[in-house]
Short mmCIF file of C-alpha atoms in Angstrom, two decimals:
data_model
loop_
_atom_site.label_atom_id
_atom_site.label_comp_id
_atom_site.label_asym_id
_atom_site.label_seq_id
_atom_site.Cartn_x
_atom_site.Cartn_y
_atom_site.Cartn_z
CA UNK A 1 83.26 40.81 77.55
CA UNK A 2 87.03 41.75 78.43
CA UNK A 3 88.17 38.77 78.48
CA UNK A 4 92.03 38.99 78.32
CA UNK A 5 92.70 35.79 76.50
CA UNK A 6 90.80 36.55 73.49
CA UNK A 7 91.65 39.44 71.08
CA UNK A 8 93.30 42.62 71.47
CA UNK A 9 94.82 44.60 74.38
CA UNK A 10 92.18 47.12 76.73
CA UNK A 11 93.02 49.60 74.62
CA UNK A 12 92.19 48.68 71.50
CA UNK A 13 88.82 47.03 72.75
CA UNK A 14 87.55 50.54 74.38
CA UNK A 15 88.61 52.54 71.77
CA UNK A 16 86.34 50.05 69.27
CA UNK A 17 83.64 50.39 72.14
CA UNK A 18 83.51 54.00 71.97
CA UNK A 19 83.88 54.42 68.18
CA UNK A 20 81.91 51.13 66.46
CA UNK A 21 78.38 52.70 66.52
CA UNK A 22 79.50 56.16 64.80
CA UNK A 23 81.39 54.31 62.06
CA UNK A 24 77.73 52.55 61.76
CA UNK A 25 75.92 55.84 61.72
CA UNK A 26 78.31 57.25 59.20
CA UNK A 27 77.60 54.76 57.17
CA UNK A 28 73.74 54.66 57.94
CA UNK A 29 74.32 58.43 56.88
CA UNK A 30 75.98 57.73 53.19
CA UNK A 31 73.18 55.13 52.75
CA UNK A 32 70.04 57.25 53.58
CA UNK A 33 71.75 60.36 51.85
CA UNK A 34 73.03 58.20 48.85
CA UNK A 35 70.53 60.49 45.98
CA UNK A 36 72.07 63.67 47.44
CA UNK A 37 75.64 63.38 48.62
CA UNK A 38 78.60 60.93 47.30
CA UNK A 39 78.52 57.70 48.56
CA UNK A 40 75.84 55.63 48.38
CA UNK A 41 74.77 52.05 49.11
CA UNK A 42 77.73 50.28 48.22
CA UNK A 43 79.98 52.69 50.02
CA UNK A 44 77.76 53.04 53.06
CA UNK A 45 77.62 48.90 53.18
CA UNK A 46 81.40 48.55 52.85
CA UNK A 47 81.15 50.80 55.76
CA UNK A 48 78.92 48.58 58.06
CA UNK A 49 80.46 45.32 57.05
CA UNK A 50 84.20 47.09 58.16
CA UNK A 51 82.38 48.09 61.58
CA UNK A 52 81.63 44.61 62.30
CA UNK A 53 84.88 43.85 61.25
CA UNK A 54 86.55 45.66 63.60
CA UNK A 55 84.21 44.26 66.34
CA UNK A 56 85.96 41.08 65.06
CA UNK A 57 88.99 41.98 64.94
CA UNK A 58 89.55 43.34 68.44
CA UNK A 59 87.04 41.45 70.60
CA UNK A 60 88.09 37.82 68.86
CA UNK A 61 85.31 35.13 67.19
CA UNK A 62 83.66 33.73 70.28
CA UNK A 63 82.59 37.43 71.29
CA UNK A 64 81.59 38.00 67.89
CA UNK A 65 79.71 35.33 67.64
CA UNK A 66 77.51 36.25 70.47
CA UNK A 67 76.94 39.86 69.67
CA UNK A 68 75.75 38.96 66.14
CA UNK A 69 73.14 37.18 65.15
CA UNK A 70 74.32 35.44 62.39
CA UNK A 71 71.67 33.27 60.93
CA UNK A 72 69.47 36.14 60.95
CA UNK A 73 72.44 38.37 59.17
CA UNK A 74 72.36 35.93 56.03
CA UNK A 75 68.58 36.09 56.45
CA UNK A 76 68.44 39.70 56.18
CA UNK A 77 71.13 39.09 53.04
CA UNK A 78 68.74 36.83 51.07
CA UNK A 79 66.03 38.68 51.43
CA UNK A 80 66.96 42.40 50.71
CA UNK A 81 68.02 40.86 47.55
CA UNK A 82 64.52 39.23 46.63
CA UNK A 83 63.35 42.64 47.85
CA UNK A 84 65.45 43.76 45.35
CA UNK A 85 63.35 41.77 42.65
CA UNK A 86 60.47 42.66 44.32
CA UNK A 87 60.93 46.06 43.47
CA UNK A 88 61.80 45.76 39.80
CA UNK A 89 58.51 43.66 39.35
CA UNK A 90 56.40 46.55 41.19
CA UNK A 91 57.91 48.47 38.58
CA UNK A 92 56.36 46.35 35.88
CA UNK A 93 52.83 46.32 37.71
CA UNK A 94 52.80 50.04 38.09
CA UNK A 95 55.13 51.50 35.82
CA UNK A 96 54.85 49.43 32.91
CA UNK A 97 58.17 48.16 32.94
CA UNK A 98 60.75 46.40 34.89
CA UNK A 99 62.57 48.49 37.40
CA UNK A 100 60.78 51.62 36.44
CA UNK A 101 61.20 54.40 38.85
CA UNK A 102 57.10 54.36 39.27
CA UNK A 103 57.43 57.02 42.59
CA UNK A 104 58.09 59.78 41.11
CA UNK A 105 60.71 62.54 41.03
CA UNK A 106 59.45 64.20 43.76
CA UNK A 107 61.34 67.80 44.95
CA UNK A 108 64.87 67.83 44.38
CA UNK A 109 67.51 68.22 47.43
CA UNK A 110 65.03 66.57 49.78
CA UNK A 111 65.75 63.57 51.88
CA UNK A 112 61.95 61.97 50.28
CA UNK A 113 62.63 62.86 46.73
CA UNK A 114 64.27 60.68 43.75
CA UNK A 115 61.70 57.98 43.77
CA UNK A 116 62.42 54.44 44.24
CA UNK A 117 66.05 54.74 44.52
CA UNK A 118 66.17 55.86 48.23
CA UNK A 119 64.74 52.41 48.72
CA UNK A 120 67.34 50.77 46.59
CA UNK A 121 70.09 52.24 48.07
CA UNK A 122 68.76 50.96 51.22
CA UNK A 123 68.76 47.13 50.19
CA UNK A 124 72.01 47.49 48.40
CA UNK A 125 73.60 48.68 51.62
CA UNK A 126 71.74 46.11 53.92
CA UNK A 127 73.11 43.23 51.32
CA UNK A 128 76.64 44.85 50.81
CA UNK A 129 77.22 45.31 54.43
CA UNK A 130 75.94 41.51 55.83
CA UNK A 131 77.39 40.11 52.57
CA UNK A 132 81.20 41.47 52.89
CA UNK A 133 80.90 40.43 57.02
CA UNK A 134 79.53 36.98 56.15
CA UNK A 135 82.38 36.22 53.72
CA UNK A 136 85.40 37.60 55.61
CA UNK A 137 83.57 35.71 58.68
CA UNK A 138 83.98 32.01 56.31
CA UNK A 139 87.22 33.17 55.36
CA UNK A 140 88.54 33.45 58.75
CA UNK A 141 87.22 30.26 59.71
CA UNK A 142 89.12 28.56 56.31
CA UNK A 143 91.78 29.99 57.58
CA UNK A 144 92.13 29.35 61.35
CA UNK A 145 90.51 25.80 60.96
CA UNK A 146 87.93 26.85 63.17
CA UNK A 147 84.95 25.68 60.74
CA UNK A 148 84.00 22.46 62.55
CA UNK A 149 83.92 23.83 66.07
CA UNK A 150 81.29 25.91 65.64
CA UNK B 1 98.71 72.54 38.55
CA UNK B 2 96.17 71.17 36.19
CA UNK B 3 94.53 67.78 36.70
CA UNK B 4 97.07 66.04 34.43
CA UNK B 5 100.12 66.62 36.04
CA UNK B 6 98.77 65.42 39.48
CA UNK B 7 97.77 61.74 37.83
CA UNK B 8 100.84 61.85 36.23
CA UNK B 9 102.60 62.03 39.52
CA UNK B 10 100.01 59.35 41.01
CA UNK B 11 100.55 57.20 38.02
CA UNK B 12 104.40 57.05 38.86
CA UNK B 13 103.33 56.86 42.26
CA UNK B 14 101.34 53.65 41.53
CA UNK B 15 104.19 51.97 39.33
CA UNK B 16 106.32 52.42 41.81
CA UNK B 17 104.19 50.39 44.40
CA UNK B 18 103.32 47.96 42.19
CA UNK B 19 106.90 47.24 41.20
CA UNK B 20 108.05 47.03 45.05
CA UNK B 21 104.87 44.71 45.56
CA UNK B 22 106.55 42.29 43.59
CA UNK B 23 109.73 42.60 43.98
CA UNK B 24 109.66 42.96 48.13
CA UNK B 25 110.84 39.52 49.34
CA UNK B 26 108.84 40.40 52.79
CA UNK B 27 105.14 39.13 51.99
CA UNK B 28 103.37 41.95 54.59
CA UNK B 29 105.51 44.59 52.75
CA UNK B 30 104.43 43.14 49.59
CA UNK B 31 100.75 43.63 51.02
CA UNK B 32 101.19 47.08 52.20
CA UNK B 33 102.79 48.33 48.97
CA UNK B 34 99.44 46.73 47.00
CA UNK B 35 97.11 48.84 49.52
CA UNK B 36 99.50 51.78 48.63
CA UNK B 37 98.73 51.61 44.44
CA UNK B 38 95.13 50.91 45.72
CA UNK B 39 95.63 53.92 47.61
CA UNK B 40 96.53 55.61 44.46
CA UNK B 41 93.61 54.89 42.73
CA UNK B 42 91.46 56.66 45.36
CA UNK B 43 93.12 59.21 45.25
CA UNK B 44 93.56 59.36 41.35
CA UNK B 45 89.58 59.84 41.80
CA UNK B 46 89.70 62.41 43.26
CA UNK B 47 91.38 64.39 41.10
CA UNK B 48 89.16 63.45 38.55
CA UNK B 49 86.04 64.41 40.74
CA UNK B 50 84.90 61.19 41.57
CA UNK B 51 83.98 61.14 45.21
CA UNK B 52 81.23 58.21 45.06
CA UNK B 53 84.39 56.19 43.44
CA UNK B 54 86.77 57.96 45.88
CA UNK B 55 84.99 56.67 48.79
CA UNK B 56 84.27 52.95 47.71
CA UNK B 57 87.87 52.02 46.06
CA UNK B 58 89.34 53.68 49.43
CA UNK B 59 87.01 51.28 51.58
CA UNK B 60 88.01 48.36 49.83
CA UNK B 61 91.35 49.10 50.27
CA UNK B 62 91.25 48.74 53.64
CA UNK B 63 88.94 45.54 53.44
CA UNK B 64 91.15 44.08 51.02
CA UNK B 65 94.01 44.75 53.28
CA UNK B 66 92.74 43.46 56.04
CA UNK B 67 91.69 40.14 54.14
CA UNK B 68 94.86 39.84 52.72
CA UNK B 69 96.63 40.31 55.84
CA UNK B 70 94.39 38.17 57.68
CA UNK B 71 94.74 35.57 54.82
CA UNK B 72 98.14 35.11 54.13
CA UNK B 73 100.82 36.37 56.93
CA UNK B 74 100.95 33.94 59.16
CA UNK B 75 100.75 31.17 56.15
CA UNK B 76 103.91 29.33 55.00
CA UNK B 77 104.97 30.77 52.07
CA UNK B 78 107.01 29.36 49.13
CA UNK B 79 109.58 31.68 48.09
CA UNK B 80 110.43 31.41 44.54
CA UNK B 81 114.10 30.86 43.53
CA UNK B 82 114.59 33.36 40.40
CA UNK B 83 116.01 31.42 37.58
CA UNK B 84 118.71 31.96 35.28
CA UNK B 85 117.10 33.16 32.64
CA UNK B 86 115.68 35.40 34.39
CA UNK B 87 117.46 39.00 33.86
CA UNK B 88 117.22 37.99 29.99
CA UNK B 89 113.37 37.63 30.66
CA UNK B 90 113.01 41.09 32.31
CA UNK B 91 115.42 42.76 29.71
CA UNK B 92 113.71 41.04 27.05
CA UNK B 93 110.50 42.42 28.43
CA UNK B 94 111.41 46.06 29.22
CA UNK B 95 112.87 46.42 25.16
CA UNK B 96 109.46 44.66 24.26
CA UNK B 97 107.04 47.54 26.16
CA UNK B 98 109.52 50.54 24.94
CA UNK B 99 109.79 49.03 21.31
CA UNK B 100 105.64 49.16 21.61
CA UNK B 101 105.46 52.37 23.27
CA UNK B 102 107.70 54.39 20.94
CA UNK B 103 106.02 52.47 17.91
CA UNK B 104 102.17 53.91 19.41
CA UNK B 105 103.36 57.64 19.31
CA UNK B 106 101.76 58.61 16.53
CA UNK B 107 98.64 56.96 18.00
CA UNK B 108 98.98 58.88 20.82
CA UNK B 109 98.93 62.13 18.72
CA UNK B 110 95.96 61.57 17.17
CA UNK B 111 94.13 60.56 20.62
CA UNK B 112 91.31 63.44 21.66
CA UNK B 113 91.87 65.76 24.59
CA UNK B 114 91.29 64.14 28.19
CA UNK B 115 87.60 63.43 29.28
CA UNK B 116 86.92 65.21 25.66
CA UNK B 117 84.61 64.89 23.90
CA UNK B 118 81.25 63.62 25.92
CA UNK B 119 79.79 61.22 24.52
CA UNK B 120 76.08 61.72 23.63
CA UNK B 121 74.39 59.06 25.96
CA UNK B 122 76.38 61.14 29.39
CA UNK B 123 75.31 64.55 28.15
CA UNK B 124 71.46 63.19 27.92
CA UNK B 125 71.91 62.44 31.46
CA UNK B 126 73.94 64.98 32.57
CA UNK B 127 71.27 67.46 31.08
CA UNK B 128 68.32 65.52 31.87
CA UNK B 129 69.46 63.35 34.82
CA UNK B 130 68.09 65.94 37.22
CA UNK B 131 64.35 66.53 35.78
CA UNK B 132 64.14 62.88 35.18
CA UNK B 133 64.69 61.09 38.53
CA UNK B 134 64.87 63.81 41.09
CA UNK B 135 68.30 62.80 42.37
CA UNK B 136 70.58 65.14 42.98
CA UNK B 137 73.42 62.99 42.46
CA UNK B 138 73.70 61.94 39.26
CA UNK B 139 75.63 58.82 40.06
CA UNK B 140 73.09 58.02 41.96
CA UNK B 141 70.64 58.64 39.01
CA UNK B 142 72.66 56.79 36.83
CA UNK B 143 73.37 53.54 38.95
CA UNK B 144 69.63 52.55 40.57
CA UNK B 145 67.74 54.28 38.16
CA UNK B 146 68.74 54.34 34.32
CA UNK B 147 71.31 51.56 34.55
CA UNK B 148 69.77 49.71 37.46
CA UNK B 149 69.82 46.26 35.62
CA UNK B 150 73.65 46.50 36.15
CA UNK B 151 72.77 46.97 39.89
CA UNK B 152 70.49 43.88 39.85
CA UNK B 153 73.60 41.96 38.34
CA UNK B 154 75.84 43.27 41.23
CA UNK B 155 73.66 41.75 43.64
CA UNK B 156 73.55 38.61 42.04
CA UNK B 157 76.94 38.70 42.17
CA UNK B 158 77.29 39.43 45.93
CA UNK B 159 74.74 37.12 46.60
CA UNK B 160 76.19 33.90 44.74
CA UNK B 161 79.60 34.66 46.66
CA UNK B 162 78.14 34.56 50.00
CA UNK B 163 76.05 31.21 48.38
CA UNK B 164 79.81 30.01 47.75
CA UNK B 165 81.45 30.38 50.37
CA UNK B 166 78.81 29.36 53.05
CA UNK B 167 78.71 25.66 50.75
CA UNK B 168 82.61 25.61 51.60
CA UNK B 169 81.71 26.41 55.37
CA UNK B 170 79.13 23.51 54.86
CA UNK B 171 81.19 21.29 53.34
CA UNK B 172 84.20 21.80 56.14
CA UNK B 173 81.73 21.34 59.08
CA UNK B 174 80.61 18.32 57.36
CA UNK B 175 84.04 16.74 56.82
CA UNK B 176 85.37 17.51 60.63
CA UNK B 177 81.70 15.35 61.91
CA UNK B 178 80.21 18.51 63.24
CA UNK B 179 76.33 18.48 62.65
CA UNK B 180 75.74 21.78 65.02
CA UNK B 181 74.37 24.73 63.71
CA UNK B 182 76.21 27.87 63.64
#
């Protein structure tokens, strides 16, 4: 894990240790709290995908590589987008029509209120988050030449 | 100080950046000076009490930064030889923009007060936005629930970028004779 020849210095890989998984619970927090607070799914994913980033960034590819599963990141990315789908066509078989909000307002300025777009906010920060990683991920590789080695 | 007067500041702020972007001959300082109209922005956002856009435009920044950075330091880099015409160009241009900004003053005067007046369809869901979706933020409300086909779009669009650049991965790993999966 600290292996000198790859990324940063010590320093810079403990201080990402300590401080990767609250930058992902911040942005787990803007996510879940997206109907009540500013922020949201797309700002709560931009979050994630940076976290990884910096995982990238100071530990080097190889590391990376390990730590993440990848083929199951871009799984996760397809599908919260057909979930996506999935709930705009729910909103046709319950609501009436597509994308109707068929849960309900619910009590404002709870956590379980606002309906269906909890749930959206949800997928949209699961698919911002794995999509941003994923493409600065190919981009890296472009960029280093490292796409046929792995 | 009213609103105004701060994005007036952050305007000049921001056309100052932008011109030292591309004028800088260094290419990182040209980065940095992008992330600082960027920068801007967010804060320009702010003022206008925008956190939700506050918060996203500043992330991006950084990720845009860091792409950029990432993307083109270490790159060789052409450096373009101005050419002779070019101080007539930029004079040419500068008389062009005043000549069109003095000849849109009277436009200017006849231009409603700023962020006045609100336009029907905002005030429905400014008023109603609360009693109709239970969110209590209404940008919230507005994005997933009464404009949530623009959503959709958005994650088309996310999701056909990551389609494109994984077939240039593909296509890279197939032209180096790797077959191994990644």
């Amino acid at each position: 894990m600290n292996d000198p020849k790859h990324g940063m210095t010590l320093i810079v890989k403990t201080v990402t240790r300590i401080t990767v998984w609250l930058i992902i619970l911040y942005g787990i927090y803007l996510i879940l709290h997206g109907h009540l607070t500013p922020g949201g799914g797309f700002g709560g994913g931009v979050i994630i995908a940076l976290a990884f980033l910096n995982v990238l960034l100071a530990y080097g590819r190889s590391f990376t590589k390990n730590w993440l599963n990848l083929k199951f990141m871009e799984d996760i990315e397809a599908a919260s987008a057909t979930l996506f789908l999935f709930m705009g066509i729910l909103g046709i078989a319950l609501g009436g029509r597509f994308l109707t909000n068929f849960l309900g307002p619910g009590k404002p300025f709870t956590l379980f209120s606002a309906g269906h777009i909890p749930i959206l906010n949800i997928l949209i920060g699961v698919k911002v988050g794995m999509c941003l990683f994923l493409v600065v991920w190919v981009l890296a590789a472009l960029r280093t030449g490292e796409g046929g080695e792995e | 100080m009213p609103v105004e007067t701060w994005l007036y500041f952050i305007l000049g702020f921001m056309i100052v950046g932008s011109v030292i972007a591309l004028e800088i001959r260094d290419i990182l300082s040209s980065v940095v000076a992008i992330g600082v109209v960027g920068l801007g922005v967010s804060v320009a956002f702010l003022f206008l009490q925008a956190p939700d856009l506050a918060i996203v435009q500043f992330l991006f920044e950084i990720f845009a930064m860091v792409i950029l950075i990432r993307a083109f330091v270490k790159k060789d880099y052409h450096m373009e030889t101005p050419a002779r015409v070019h101080g007539i160009l930029v004079g040419v241009s500068i008389l062009t923009l005043v000549a069109v900004l003095v000849a849109s003053i009277p436009v200017f005067r006849l231009l409603p007060a700023f962020g006045e007046p609100l336009m029907e369809t905002s005030r429905h869901y400014v008023d109603h936005g609360l009693s109709d979706t239970g969110a209590a933020n209404l940008v919230s409300a507005v994005i997933l629930d009464y404009r949530a086909y623009d959503t959709l779009g958005e994650v088309t669009v996310l999701f056909t970028a990551v389609l494109g650049t994984m077939t240039i991965l593909r296509i890279r790993r197939a032209k180096n004779g790797g077959g191994k999966d990644a």
